[in-house]
Coordinates of C-alpha atoms and ligand atoms in Angstrom, one line a residue:
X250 CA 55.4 2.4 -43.5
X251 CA 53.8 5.1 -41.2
X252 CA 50.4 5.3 -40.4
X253 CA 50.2 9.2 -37.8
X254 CA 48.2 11.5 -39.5
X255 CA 49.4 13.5 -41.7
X256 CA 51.8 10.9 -44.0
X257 CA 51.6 11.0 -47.1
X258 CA 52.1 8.4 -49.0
X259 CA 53.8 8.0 -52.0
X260 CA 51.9 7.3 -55.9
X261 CA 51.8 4.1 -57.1
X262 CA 50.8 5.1 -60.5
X263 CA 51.7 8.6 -60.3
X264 CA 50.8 9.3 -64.2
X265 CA 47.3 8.3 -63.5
X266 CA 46.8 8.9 -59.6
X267 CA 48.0 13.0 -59.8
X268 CA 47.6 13.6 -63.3
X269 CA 46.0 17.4 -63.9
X270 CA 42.2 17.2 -63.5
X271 CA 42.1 18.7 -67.1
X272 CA 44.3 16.3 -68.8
X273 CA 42.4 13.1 -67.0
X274 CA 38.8 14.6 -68.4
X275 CA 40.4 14.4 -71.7
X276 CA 41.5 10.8 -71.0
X277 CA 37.9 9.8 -69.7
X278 CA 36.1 11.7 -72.8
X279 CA 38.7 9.7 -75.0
X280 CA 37.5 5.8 -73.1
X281 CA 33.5 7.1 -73.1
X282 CA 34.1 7.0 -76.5
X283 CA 35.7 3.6 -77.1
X284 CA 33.2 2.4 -74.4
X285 CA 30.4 3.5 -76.3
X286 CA 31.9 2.0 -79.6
X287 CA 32.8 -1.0 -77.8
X288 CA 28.6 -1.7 -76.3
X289 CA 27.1 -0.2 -79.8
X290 CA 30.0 -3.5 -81.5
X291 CA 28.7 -6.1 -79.0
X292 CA 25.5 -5.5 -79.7
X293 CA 23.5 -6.1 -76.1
X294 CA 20.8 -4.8 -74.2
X295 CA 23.1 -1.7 -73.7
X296 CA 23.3 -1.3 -78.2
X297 CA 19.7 -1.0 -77.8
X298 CA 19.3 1.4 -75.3
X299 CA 22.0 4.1 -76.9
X300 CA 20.5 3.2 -80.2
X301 CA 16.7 4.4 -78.8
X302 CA 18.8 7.6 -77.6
X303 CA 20.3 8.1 -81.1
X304 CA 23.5 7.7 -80.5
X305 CA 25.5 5.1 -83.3
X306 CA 29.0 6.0 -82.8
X307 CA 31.2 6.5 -79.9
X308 CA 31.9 10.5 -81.4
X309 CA 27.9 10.9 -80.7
X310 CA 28.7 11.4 -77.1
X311 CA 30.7 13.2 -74.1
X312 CA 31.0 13.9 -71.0
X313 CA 29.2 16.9 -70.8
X314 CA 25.7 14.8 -72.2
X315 CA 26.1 11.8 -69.8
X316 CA 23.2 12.7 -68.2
X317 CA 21.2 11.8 -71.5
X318 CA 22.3 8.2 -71.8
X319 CA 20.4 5.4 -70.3
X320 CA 21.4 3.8 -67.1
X321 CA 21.7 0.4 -66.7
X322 CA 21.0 -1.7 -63.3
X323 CA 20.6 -4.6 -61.1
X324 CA 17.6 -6.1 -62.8
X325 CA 19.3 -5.9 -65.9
X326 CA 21.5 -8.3 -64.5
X327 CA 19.0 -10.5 -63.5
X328 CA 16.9 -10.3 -66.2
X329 CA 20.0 -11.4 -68.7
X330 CA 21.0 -13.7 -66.3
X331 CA 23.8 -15.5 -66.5
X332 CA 25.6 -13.4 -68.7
X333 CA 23.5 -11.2 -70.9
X334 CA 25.4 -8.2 -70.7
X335 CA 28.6 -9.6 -71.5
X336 CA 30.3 -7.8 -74.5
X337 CA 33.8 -10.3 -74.8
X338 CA 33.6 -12.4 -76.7
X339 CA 33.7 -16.2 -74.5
X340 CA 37.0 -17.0 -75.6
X341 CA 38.0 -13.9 -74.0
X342 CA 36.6 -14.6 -70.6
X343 CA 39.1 -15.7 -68.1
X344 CA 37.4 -15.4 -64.8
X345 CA 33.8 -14.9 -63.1
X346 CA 32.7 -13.4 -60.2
X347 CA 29.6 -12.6 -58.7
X348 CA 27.5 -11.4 -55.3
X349 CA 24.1 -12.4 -53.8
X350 CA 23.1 -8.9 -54.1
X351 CA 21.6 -7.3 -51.5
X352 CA 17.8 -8.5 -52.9
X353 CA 19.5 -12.4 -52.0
X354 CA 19.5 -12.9 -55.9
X355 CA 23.1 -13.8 -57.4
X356 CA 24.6 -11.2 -59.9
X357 CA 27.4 -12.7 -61.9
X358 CA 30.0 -11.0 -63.9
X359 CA 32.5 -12.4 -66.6
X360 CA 36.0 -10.6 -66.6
X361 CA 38.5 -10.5 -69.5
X362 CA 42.4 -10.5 -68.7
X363 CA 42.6 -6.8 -69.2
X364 CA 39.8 -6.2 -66.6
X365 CA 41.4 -8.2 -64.4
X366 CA 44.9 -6.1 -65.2
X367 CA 42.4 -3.4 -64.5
X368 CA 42.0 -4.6 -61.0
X369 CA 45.0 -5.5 -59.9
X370 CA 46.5 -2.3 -61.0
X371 CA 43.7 0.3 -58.9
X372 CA 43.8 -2.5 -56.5
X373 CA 47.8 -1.9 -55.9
X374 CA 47.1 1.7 -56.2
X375 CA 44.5 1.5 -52.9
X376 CA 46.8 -0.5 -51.2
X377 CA 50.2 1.7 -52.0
X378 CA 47.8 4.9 -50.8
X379 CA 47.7 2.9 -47.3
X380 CA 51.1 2.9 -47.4
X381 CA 51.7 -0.8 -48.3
X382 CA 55.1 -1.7 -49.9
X383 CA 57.0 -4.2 -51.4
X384 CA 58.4 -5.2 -47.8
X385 CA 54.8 -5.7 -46.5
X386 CA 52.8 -8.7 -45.7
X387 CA 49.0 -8.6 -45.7
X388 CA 46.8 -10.6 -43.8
X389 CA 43.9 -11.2 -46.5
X390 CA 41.0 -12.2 -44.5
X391 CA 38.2 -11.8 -47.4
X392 CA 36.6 -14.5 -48.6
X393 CA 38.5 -16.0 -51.5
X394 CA 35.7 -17.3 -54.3
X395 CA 33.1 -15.6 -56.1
X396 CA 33.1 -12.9 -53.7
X397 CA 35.5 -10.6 -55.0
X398 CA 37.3 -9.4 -51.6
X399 CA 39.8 -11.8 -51.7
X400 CA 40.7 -12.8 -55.3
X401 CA 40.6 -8.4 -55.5
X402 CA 42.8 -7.8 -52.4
X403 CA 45.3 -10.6 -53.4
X404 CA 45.7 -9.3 -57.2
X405 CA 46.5 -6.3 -56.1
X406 CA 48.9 -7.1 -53.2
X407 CA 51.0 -9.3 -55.9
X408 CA 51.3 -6.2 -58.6
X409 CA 52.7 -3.9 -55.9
X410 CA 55.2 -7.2 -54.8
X411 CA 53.9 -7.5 -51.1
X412 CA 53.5 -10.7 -49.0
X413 CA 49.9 -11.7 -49.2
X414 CA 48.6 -14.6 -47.0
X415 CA 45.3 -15.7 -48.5
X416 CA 43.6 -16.2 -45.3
X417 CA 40.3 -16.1 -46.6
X418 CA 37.3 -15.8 -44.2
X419 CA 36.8 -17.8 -40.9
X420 CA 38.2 -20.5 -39.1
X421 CA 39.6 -17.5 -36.9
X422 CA 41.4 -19.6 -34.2
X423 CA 43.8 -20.3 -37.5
X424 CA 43.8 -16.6 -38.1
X425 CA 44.6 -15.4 -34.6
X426 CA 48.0 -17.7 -34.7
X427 CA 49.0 -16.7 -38.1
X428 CA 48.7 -13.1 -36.5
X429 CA 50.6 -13.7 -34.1
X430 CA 52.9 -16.0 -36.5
X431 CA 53.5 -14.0 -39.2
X432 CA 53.2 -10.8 -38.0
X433 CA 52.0 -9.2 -40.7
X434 CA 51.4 -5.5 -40.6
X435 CA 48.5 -5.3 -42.8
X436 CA 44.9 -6.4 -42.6
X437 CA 42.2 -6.6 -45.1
X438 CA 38.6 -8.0 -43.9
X439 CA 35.0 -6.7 -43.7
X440 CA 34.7 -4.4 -40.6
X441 CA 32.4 -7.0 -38.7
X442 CA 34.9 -9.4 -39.4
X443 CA 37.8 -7.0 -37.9
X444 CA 35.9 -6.4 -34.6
X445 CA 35.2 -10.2 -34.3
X446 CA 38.8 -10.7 -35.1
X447 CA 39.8 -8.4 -32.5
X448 CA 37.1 -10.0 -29.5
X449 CA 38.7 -13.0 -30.4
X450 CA 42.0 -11.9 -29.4
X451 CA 41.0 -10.1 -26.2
X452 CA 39.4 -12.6 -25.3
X453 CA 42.7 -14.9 -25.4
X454 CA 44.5 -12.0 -23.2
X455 CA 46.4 -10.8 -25.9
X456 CA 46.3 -7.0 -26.7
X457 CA 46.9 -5.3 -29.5
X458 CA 50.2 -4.0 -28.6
X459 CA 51.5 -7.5 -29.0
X460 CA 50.1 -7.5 -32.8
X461 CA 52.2 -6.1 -35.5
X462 CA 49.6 -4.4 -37.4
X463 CA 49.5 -1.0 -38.8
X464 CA 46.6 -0.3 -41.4
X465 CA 43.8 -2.1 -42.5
X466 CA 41.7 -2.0 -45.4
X467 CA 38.2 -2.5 -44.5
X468 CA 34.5 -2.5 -46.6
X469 CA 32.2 -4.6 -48.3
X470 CA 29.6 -3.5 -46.1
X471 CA 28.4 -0.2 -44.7
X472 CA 30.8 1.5 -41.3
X473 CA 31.0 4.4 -39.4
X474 CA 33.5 6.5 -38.0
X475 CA 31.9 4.6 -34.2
X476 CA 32.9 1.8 -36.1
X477 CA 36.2 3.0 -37.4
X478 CA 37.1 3.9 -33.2
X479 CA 36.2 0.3 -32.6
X480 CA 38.4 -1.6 -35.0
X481 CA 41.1 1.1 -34.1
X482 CA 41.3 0.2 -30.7
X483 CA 41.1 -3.1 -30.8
X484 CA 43.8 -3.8 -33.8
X485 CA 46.2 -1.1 -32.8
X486 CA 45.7 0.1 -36.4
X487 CA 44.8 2.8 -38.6
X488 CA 41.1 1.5 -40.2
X489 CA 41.1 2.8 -43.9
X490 CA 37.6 2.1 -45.4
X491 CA 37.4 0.6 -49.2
X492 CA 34.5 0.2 -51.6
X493 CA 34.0 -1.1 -54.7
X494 CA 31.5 -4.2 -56.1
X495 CA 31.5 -6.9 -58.2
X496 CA 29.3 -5.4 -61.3
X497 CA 31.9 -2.7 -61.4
X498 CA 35.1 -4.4 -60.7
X499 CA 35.1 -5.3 -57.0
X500 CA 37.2 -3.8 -54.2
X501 CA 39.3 -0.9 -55.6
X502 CA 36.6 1.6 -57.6
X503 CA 37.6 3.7 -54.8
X504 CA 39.6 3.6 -50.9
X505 CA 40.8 5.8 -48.5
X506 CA 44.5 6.8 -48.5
X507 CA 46.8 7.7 -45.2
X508 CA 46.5 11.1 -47.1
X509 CA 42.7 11.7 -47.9
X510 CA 40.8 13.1 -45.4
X511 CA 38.3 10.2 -44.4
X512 CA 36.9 10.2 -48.0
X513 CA 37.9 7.7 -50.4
X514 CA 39.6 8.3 -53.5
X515 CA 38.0 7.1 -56.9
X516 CA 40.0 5.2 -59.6
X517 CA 38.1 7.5 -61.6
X518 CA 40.4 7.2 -64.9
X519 CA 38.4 3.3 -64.9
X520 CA 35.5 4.0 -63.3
X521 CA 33.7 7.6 -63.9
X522 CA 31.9 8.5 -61.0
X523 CA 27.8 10.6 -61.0
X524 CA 25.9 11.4 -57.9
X525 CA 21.6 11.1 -59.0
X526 CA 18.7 11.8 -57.5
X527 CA 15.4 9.9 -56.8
X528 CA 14.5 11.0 -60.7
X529 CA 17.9 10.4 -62.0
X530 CA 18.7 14.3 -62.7
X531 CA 22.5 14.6 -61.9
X532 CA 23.0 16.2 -58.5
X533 CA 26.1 18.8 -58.2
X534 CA 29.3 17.3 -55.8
X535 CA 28.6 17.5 -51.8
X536 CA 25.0 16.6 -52.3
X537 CA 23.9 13.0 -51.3
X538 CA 22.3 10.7 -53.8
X539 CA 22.8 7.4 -55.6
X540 CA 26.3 6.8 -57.0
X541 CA 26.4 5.6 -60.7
X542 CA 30.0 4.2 -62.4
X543 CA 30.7 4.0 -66.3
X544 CA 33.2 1.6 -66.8
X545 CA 35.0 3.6 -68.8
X546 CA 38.3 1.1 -69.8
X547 CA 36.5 -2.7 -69.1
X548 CA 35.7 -5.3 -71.9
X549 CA 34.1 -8.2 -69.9
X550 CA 31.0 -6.4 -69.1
X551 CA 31.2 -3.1 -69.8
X552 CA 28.7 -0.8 -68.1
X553 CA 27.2 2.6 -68.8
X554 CA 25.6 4.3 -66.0
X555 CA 25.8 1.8 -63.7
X556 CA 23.0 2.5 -60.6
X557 CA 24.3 1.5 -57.8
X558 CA 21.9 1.6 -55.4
X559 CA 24.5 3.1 -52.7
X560 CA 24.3 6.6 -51.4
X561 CA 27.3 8.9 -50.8
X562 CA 28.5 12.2 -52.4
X563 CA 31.3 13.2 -54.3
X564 CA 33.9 15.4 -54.1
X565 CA 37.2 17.2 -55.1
X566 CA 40.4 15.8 -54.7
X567 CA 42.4 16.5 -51.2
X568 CA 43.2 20.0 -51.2
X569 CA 47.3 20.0 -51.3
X570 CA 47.7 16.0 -51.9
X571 CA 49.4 14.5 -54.9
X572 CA 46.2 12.6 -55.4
X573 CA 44.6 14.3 -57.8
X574 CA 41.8 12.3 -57.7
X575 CA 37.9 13.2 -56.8
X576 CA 36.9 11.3 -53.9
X577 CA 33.3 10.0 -52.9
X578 CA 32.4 9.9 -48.9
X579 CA 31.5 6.7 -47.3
X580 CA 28.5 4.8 -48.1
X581 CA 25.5 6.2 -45.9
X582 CA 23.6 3.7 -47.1
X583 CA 21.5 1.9 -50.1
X584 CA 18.4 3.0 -51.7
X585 CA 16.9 0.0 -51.1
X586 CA 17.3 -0.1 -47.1
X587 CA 16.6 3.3 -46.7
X588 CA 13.8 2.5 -44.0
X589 CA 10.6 4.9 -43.9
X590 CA 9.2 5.1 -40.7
X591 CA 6.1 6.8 -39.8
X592 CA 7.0 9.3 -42.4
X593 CA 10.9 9.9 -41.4
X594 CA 13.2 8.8 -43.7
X595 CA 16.4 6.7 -42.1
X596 CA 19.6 4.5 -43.1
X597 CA 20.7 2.1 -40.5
X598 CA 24.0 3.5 -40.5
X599 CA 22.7 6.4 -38.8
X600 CA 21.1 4.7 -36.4
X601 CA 24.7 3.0 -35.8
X602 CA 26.1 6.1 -35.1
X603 CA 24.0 6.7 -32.4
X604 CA 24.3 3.7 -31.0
X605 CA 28.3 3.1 -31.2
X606 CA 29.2 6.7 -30.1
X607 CA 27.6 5.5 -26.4
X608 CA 30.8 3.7 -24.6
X609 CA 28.4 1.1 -23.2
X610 CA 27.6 -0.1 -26.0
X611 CA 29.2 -3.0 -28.1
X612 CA 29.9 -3.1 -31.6
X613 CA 27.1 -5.4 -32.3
X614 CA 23.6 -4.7 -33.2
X615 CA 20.7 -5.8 -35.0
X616 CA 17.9 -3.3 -36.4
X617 CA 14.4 -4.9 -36.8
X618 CA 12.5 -3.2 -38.8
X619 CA 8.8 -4.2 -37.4
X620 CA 6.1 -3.8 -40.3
X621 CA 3.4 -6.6 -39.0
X622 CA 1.0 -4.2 -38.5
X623 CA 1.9 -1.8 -41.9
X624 CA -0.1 1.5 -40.6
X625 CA 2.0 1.6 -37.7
X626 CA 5.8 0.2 -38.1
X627 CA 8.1 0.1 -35.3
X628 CA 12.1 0.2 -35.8
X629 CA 13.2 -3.0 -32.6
X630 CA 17.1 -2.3 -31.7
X631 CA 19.3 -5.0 -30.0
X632 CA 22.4 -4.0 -28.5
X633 CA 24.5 -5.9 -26.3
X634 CA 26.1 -4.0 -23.2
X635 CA 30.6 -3.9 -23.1
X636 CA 29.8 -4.3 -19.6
X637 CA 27.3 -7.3 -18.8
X638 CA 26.6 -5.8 -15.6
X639 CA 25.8 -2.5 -16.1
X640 CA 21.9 -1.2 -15.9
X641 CA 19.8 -2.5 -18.7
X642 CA 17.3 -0.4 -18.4
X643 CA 19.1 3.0 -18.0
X644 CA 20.8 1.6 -21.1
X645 CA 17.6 0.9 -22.5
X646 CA 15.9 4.3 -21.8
X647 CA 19.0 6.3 -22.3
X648 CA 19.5 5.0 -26.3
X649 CA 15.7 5.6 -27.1
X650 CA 16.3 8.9 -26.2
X651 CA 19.7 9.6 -28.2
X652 CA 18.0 7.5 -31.4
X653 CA 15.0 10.0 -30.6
X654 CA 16.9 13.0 -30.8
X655 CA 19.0 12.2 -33.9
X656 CA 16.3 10.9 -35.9
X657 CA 13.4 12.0 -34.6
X658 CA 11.5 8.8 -34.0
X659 CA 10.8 6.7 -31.0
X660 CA 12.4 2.8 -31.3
X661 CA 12.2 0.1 -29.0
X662 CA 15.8 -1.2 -27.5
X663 CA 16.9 -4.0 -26.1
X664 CA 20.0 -4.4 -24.9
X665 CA 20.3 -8.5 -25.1
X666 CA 23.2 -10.1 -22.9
X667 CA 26.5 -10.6 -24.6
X668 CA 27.3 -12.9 -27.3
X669 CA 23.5 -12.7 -27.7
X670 CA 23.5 -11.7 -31.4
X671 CA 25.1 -13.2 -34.4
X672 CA 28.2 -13.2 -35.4
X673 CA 29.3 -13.4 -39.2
X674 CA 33.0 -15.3 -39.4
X675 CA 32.4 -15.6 -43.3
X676 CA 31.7 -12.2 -44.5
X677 CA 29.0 -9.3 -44.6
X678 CA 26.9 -8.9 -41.6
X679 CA 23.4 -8.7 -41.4
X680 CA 22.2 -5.5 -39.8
X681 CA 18.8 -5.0 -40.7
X682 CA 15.9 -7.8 -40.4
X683 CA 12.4 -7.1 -41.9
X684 CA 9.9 -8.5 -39.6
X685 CA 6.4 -8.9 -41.4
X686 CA 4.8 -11.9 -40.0
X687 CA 5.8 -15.4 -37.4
X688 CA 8.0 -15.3 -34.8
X689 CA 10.5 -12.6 -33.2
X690 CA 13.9 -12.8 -36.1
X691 CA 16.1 -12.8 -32.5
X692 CA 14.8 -14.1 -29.0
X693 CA 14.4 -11.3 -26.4
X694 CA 13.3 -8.6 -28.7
X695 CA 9.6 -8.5 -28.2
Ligands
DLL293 O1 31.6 -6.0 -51.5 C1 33.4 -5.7 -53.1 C2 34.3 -5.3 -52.0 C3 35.0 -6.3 -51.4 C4 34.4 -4.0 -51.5 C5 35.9 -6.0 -50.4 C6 35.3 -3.7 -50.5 C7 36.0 -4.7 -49.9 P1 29.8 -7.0 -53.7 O2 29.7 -8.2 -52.9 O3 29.3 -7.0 -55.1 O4 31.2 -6.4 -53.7 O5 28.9 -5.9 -52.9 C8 28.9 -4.6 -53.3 O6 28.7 -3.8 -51.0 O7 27.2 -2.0 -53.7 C9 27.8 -1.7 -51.3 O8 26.4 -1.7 -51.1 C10 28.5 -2.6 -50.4 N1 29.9 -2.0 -50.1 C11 31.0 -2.4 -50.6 N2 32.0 -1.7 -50.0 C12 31.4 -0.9 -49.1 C13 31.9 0.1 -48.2 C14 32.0 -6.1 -52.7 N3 33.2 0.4 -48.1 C15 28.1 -3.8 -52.3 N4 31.0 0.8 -47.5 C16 28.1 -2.3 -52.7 C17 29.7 0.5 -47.6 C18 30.1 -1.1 -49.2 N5 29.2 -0.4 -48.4

């Protein structure tokens, strides 16, 4: 496997990964249907909603009038919690998985054996497009249990007939000799989890020329391409960034490939991809709004419309790759912690940008958002320095003025000695702290 720019790696499902554009719309109009016919038979919340729309048959619908059928969302979850949107019947259930959600409520999903096929096979395909073989061995450092990172990483690494060591999450002194062990040459883990893995070995002297990775399949949780730098110097590695979620499938709805350009290619034969706005109006590729999914080919729960809550944009596939699927840029952020403050409109990723492009600073931060007095928020930034003995306070001044110029808003930074904020060994990290009332959320950043 080569990771330089510029490889391209080879299809692992050419029929479906560089089928014609024209000839997949035909396949996706085809599953709407059978999707459609499949809610309307099972009779749910989702029946309802396409009945109110007058639709009664799977041939009342295409692609073209997608934007006329209801969504369906996170509350509907919760709201038919446990499984009120399941359309299997039980017997047909073979595994469930679920995420806290970023509200801290628990969204579960059932899964038949064919959505699970489903997974392992875009899964394999996201992992072949990093240039994973047969011959490789991955390091699968995702948590293994309702969290679908590592049950989603491992199915996928089996179908393509790679190594996988089910690592799971933590325990990292473990992890770091089974890198060293093993030596495998790919890594899958959140990207906080990669930089923490990576401190962990500097700080035991090794470097990462002595590690035997090559790629690594990172998300789960919003990066950026400071981020991406990081992790890449650190691992020795080339950091591919993957999305997906549990209500949709998991990881796999859509990853980067060696060959894509820093967007991430969409599995969008399963999962059909629309970009909305605030009011839910469709908004043409390149613009950024709220991604929505139709699972167009599951049968556990199958969803129509699916709000995500994430922003990104889509767009067309990489111009001269065999992939000839659209792609969707990174997360920017969620609709639910876009922050508004004092009138300006930011996602904490940007604010990560800012802060990770300056060399001093580490790849650990915390943003607390500050709304105890409501008419007059304040966005509180702690940083830790790379260099504990460098000047604070130019730090300090010198960030405030680079967040200033970017966003447009004055923040208030702190940069808090090292190993000062928390680590996650387990999974997502925590960037963003709402502060409404009691004490400081983190010591020193009053
Ligand atoms: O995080 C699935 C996953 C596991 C994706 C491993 C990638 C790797 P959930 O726990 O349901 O599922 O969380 C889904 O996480 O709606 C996004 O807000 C966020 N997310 C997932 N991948 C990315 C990413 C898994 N690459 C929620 N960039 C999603 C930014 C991501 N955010």
């Amino acid at each position: 496997m080569a990771t330089a720019q510029g490889v391209r790696p080879s299809l692992v499902d050419p029929e479906a990964e560089g089928a014609y554009p024209e000839r997949r719309r035909e396949l996706q109009e085809y599953r709407l249907r059978r999707l459609v016919d499949r809610l309307l038979a099972a009779d749910g919340m989702q029946a309802g909603r396409l009945r109110d729309c007058g639709v009664s048959r799977g041939s009342d619908v295409g692609l073209d009038q997608l934007h006329r059928l209801p969504f369906v969302c996170q509350q509907d979850f919760w709201d038919h919690y446990p499984f009120g949107l399941r359309a299997a019947s039980e017997a047909d259930i073979v595994c469930v998985h679920g995420s806290s959600g970023t509200m801290g409520r628990t969204t579960l999903v059932p899964y038949t054996a064919h959505d699970v096929d489903v997974w392992a096979q875009v899964m394999a395909r996201a992992l072949g497009g990093a240039g994973v073989t047969r011959r490789s061995f991955v390091h699968c450092a995702y948590g293994y249990g309702l969290f679908t990172g590592g049950l989603g990483v491992h199915h996928g690494a089996t179908r393509l007939g790679a190594t996988v060591v089910p690592v799971s999450s933590g325990a990292t002194d473990r992890q770091l000799r089974l890198l060293l062990d093993l030596r495998p040459d790919v890594l899958c883990c959140t990207p906080s989890y990669a930089i923490y893995l990576g401190e962990a070995l500097a700080s035991t002297g090794i470097v990462a020329e002595q590690l035997s990775l090559r790629v690594g399949l990172f998300g789960a949780e919003p990066w950026t391409a400071e981020m991406r730098l990081s992790i890449e110097g650190l691992l020795g590695l080339r950091a591919l960034n993957i999305y997906g979620l549990t209500e949709v499938i998991g990881p796999g709805v859509a990853c980067e490939s060696l060959d894509s350009e820093g967007l991430l290619n969409i599995a969008e034969d399963h999962f059909y991809p629309e970009v909305v706005g605030p009011d839910g109006a469709p908004l043409p590729a390149g613009e950024v709004g709220e991604l929505v999914f139709t699972t167009l080919t599951k049968t556990g729960t199958p969803l129509l419309r699916y709000r995500t809550g994430d922003v990104a944009s889509l767009s067309g596939p990489a111009p001269g790759s065999a992939r000839t699927l659209r792609r969707m840029s990174r997360v920017f952020g969620r609709t639910d912690d876009m922050l508004v403050i004092r009138g300006t409109n930011v996602f904490p990723s940007e604010i990560e940008t800012v802060l990770l492009a300056d060399r001093r600073v580490a790849p650990h931060y915390l943003i607390v958002e500050d709304r105890r007095d409501q008419s007059r928020p304040e966005l509180r930034i702690a940083v830790e320095p790379r260099d504990p003995h460098g000047d604070a306070e130019v730090l300090e001044r010198e960030l405030a003025g680079a967040l200033y110029a970017r966003l447009g808003i004055s923040c208030i930074v702190r940069v808090l000695p090292p190993d000062h904020l928390p680590r996650e060994e387990s999974g997502k990290t925590p960037r963003l702290v709402r502060w409404e009332h009691g004490v400081v959320p983190l010591p020193g950043l009053e």
